[in-house]
Short mmCIF file of C-alpha atoms in Angstrom, two decimals:
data_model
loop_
_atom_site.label_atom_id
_atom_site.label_comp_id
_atom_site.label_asym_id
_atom_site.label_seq_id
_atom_site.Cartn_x
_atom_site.Cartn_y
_atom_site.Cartn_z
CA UNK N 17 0.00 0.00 0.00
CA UNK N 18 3.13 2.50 1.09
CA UNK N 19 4.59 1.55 -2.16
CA UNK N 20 1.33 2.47 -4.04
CA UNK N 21 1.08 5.80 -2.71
CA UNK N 22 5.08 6.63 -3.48
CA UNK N 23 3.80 5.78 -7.52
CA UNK N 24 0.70 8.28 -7.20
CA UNK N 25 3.26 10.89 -5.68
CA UNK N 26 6.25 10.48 -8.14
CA UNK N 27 2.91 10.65 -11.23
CA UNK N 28 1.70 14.17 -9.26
CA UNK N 29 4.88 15.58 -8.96
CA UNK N 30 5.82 14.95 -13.25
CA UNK N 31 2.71 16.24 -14.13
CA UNK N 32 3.13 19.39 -12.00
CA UNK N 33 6.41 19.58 -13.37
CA UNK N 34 5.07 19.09 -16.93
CA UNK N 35 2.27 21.86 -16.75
CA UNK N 36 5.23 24.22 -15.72
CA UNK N 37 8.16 23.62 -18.32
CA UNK N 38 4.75 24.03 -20.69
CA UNK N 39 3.88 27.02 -19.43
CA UNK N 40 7.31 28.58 -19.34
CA UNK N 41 7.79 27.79 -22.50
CA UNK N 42 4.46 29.26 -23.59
CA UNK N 43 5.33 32.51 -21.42
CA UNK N 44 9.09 32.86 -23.39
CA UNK N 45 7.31 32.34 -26.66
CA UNK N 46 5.63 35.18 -26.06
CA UNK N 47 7.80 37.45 -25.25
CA UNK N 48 9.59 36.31 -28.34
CA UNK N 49 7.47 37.47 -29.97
CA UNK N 50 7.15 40.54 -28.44
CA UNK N 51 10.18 41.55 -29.04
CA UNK N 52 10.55 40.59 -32.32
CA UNK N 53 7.23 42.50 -32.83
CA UNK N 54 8.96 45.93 -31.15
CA UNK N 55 12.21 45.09 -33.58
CA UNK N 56 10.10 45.57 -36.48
CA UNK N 57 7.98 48.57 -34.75
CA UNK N 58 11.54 49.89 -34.53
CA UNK N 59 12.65 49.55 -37.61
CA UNK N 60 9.55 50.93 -39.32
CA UNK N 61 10.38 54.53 -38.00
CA UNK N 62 12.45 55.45 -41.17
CA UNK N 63 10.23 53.54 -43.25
CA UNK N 64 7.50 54.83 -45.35
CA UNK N 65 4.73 52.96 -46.87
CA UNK N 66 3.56 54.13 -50.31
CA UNK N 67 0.00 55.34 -50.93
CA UNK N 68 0.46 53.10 -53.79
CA UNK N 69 -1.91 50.18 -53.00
CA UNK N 70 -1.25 48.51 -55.98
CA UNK N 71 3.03 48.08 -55.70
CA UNK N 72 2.67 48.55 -51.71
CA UNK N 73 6.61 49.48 -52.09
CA UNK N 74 8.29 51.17 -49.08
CA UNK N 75 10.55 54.07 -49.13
CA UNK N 76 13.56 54.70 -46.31
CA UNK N 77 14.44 58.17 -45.55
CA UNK N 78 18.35 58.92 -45.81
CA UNK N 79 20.23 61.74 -44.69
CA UNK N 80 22.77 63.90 -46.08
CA UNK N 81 25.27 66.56 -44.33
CA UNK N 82 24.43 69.96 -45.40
CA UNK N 83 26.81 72.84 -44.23
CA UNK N 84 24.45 76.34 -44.81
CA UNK N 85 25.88 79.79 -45.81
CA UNK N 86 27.21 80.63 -42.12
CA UNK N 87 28.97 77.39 -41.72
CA UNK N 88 26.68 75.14 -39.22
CA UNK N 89 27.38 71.78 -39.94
CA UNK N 90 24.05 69.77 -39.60
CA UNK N 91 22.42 66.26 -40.79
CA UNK N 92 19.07 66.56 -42.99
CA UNK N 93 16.57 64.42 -44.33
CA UNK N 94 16.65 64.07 -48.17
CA UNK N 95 13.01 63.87 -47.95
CA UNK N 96 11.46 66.22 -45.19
CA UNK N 97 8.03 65.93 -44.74
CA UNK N 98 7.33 68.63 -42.24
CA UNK N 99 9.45 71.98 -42.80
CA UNK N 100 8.69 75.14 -41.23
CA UNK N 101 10.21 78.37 -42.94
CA UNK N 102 10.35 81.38 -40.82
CA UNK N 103 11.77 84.22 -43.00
CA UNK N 104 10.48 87.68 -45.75
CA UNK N 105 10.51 85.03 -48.58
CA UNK N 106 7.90 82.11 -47.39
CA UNK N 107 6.38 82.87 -50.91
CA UNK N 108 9.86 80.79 -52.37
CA UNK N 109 8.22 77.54 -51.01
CA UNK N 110 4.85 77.92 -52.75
CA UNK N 111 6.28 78.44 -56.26
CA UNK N 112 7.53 74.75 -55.27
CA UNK N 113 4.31 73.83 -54.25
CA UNK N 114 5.86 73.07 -51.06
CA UNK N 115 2.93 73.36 -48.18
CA UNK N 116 4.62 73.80 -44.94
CA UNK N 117 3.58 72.99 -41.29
CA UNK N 118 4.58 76.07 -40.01
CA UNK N 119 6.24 79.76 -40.58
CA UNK N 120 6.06 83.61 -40.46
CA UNK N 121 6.23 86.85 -42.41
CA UNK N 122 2.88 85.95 -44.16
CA UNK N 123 0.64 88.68 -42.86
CA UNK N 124 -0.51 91.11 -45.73
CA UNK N 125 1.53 89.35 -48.07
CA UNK N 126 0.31 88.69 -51.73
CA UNK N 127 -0.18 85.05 -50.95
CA UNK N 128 -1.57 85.30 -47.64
CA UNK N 129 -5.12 83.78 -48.87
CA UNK N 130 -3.01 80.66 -49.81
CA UNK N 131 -1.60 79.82 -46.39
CA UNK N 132 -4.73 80.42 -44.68
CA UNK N 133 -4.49 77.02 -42.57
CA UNK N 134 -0.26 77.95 -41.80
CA UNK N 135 0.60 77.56 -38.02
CA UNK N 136 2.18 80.43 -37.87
CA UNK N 137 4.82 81.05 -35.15
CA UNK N 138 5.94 84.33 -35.48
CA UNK N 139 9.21 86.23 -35.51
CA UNK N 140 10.97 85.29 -33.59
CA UNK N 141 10.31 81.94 -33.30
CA UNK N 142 8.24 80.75 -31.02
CA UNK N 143 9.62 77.68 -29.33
CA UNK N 144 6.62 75.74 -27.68
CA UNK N 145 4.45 76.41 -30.74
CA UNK N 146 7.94 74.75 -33.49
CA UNK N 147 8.24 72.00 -31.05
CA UNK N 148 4.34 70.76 -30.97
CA UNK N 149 4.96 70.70 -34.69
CA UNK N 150 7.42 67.99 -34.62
CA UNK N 151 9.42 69.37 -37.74
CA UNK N 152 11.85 67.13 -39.14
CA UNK N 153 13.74 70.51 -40.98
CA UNK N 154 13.71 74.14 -39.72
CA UNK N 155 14.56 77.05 -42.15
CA UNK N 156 15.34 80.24 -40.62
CA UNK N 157 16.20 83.77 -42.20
CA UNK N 158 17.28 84.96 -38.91
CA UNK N 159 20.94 85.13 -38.45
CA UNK N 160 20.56 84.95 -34.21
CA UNK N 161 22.97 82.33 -32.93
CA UNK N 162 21.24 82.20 -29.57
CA UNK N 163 17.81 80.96 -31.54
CA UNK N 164 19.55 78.56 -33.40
CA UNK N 165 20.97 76.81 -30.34
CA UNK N 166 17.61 76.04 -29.70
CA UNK N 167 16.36 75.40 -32.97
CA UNK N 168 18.72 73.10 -33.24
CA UNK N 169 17.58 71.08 -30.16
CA UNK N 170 14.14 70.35 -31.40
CA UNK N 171 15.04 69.77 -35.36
CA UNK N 172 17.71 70.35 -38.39
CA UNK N 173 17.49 73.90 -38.13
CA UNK N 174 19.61 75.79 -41.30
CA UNK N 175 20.17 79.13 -41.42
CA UNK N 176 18.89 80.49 -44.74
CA UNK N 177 20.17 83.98 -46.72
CA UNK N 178 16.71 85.50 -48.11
CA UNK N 179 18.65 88.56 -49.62
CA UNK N 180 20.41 86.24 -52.19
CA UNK N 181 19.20 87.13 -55.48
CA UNK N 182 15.84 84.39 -56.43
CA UNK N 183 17.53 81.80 -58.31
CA UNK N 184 20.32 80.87 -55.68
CA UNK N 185 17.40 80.61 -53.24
CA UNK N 186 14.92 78.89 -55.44
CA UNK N 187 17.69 76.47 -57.09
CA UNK N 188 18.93 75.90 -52.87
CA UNK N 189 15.32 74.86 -51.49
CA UNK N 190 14.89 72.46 -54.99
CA UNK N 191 17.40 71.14 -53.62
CA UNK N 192 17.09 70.84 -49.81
CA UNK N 193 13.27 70.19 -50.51
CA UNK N 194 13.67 67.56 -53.48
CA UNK N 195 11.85 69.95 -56.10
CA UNK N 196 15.09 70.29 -58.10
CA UNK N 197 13.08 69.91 -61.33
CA UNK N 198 10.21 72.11 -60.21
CA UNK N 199 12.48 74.79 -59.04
CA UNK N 200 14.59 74.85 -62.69
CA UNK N 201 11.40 75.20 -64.57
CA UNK N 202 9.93 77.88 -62.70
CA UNK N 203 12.65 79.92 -62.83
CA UNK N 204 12.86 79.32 -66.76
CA UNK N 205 9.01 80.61 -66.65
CA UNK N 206 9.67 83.72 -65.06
CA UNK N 207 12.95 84.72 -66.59
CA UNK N 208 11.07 84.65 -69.97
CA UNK N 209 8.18 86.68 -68.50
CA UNK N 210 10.99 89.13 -66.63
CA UNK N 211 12.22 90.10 -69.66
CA UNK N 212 9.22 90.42 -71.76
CA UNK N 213 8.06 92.55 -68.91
CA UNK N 214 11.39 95.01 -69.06
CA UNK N 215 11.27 95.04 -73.14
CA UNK N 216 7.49 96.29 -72.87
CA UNK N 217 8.76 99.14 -70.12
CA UNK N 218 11.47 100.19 -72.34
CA UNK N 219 9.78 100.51 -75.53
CA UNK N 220 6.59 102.00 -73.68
CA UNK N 221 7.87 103.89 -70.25
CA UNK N 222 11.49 104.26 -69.59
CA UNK N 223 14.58 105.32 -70.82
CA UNK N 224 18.09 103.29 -71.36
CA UNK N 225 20.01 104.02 -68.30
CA UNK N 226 17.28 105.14 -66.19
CA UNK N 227 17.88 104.94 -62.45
CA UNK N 228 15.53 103.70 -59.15
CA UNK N 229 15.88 103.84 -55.35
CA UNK N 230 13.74 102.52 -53.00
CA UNK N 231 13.21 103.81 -49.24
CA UNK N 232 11.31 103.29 -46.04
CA UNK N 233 10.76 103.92 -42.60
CA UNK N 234 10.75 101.91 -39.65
CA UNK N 235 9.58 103.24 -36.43
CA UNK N 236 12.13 105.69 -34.41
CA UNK N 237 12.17 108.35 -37.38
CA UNK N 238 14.30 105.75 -39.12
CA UNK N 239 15.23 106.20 -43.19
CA UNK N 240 16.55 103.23 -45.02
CA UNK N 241 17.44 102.87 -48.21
CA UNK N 242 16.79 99.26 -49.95
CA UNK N 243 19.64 97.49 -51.93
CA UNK N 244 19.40 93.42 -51.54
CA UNK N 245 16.01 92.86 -50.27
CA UNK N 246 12.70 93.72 -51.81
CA UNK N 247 11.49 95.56 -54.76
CA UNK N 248 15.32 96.18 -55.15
CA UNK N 249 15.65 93.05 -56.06
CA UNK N 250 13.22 93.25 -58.88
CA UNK N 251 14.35 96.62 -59.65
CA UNK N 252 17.95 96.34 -60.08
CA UNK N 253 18.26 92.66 -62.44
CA UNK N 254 20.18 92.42 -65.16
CA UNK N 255 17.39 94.24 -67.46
CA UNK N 256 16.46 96.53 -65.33
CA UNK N 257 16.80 99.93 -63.97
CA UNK N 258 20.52 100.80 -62.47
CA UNK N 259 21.22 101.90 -58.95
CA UNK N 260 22.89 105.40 -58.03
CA UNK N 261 26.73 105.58 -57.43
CA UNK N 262 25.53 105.48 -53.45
CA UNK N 263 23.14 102.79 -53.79
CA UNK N 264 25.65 100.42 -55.57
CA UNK N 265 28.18 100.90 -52.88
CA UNK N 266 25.51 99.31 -50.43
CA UNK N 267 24.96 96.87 -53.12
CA UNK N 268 28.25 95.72 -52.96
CA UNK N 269 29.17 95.62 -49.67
CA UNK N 270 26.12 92.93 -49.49
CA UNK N 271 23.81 94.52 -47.40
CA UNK N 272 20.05 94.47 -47.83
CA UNK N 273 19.37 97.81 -46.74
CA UNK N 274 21.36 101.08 -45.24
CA UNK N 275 20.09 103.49 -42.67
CA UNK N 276 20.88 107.15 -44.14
CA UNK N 277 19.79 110.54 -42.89
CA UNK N 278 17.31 112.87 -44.81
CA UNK N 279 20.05 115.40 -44.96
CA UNK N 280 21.92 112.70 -47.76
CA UNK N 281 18.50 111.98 -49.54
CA UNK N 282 19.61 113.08 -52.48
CA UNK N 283 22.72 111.47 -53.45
CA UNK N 284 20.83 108.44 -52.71
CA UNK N 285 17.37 109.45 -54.98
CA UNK N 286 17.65 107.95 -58.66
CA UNK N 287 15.22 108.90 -61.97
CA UNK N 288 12.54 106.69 -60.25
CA UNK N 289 11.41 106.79 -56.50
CA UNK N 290 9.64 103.98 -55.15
CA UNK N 291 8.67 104.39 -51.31
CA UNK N 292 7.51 101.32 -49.14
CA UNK N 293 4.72 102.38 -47.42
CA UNK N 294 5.34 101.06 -43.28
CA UNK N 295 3.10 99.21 -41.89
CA UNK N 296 3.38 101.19 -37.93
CA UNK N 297 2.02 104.19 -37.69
CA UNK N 298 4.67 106.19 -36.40
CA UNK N 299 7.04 105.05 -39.43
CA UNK N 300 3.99 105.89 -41.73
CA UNK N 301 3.90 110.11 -39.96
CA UNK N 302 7.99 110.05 -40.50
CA UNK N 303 6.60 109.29 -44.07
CA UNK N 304 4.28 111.95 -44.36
CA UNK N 305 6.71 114.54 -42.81
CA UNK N 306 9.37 113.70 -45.74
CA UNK N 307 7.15 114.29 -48.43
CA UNK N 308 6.17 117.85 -46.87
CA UNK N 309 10.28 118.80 -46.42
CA UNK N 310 12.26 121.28 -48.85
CA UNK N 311 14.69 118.10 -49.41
CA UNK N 312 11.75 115.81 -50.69
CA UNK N 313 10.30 118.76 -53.17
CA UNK N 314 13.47 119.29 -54.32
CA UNK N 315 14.11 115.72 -56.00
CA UNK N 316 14.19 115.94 -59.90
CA UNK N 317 11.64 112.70 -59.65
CA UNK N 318 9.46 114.47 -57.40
CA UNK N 319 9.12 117.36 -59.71
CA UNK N 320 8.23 115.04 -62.35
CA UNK N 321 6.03 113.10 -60.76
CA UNK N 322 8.27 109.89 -60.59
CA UNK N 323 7.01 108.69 -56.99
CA UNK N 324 5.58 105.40 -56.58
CA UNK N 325 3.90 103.88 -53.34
CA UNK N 326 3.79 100.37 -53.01
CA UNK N 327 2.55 98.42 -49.22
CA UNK N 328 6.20 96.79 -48.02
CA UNK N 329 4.61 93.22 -48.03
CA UNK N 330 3.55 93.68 -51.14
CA UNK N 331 7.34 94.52 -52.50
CA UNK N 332 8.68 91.28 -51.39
CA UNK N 333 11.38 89.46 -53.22
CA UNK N 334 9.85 85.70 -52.43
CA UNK N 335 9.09 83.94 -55.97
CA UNK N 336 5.23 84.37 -55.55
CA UNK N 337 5.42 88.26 -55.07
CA UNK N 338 7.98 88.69 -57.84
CA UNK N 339 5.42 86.99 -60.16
CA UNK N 340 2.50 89.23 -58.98
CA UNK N 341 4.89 92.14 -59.33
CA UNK N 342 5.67 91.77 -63.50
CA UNK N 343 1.69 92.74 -63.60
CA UNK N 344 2.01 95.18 -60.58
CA UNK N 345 4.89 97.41 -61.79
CA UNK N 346 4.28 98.15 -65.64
CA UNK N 347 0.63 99.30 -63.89
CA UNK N 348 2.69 101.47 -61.54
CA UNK N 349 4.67 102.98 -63.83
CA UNK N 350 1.82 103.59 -66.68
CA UNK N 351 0.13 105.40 -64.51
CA UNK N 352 2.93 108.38 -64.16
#
């Protein structure tokens, strides 16, 4: 009878034993399988699935170094997906069709109505607002080292020169933005409507050698004079109008504008005035006091009536303002 019971025990005891290794083995299976699942979650991060449903092919994001015009070193997507711009030429990205998550310097603009649903996060940046939109590249015209520090922290941040004349900054974002082609062919467009533009103004409203300047105020009884940035840009290409002696010395010390007192006005005042009209109100009275002074009545384009007003958002130098200005300016100048 003992020896009975001692069987039943030793059976109990290998079926207990049994029931475990089985469920340990279960139990490591599935964390297996877990992990293996978590490998491939993992590796799916740089991995994009096509909309394609018919190939269902998958493409991997690389990266490049890219070293910008002030020498920060940094490592890009080839591909970026969400790309905030913060700088005067936002209108660059939509002649690439390129729509943005986020930027500035699009208030009163000419393309304003086509950025309507923009996050836009002013200037300067605003950090909490850039990092909730998980960028993967940040494109900055401001020049601040302290912003770029932390830039930097939440994305690629590259540090981008908006005065450089349209088709080094179109031809750059093709390529940072992979609209090489795009950006080729729509500078090809508006070359050959640039110059049909100039050809009409010569044969219709200007003479050969005629010059331009363009000033503005900015609050603080401030007078600049415009040379890299803006309507100068327009103004002063290869078919256009020339700059004064003064102007070109801006020009090529590579500066997009120069503060100058009224008392030098008029070495600064070519054939052709164009004034930016300011947007503050105090810069808009330092206006209106100008055009009342002895020095302003004195200009030989004042007494003829060469004085054009244009809104400063409006005289941008982005690719989508430069389009709407070959229609704007040959309506300016017909009109004097």
């Amino acid at each position: 009878m003992k020896y009975v019971k001692n069987i039943i025990m030793i059976l109990l005891v290998t079926a207990l034993m049994s029931s475990l290794l089985v469920a340990c083995s279960t139990q490591s299976g599935d964390q297996n399988k877990i992990m293996e699942s978590n490998a491939g979650n993992t590796s799916q991060k740089n991995t994009l699935h096509s909309s394609d449903q018919d190939n269902n092919k998958e493409t991997t994001f690389t990266t490049r170094n890219y070293t910008d015009y002030l020498g920060h070193q940094v490592e890009i997507s080839t591909a970026p997906q969400r790309v905030i711009f913060v700088g005067e030429t936002f209108g660059d990205l939509l002649a690439l069709d390129v729509k943005a998550v986020g930027g500035g310097f699009i208030k009163d603009f000419v393309f304003e109505d086509q950025v309507k649903d923009l996050e836009v996060i002013d200037f300067p940046i605003n950090l909490e607002k850039t990092l909730e939109l998980n960028p993967d590249l940040i494109i900055t015209g401001n020049t601040d080292e302290k912003e770029y520090e932390q830039l930097i922290k939440i994305a690629p941040t590259i540090m981008f020169d908006t005065f450089a004349p349209l088709e080094d900054r179109l031809t750059l974002l093709g390529d940072l933005l992979g609209k090489q082609q795009q950006a080729k062919d729509w500078l090809t467009q508006y070359q050959a409507k640039n110059d049909a533009m100039w050809k009409k103004l010569y044969e219709d409203v200007i003479e050969p050698g005629e010059t331009a300047s363009v000033f503005t105020y900015y609050p603080g009884d401030r007078l600049f004079v415009m040379a890299r940035t803006g309507l100068s840009q327009v103004l002063y290409g290869p078919n256009g109008f020339k700059p004064v002696d003064m102007i070109q010395e801006v020009l090529d010390a590579n500066k997009g504008f120069e503060q100058i007192s009224m008392e030098v006005l008029s070495k600064y005042a070519g054939d052709r005035i164009f004034i930016l009209n300011a947007t503050a109100e105090e810069a808009q009275q330092s206006t209106a006091e100008l055009t009342k002074s002895r020095i302003w009545l004195d200009l030989p384009a004042v007494k003829k009536g060469h004085v054009y007003y244009i809104d400063i958002t409006k005289a941008s130098s982005d690719a989508t303002s430069r389009e709407w200005l070959l229609e704007e300016l040959p309506r300016m100048l017909n009109n004097k």
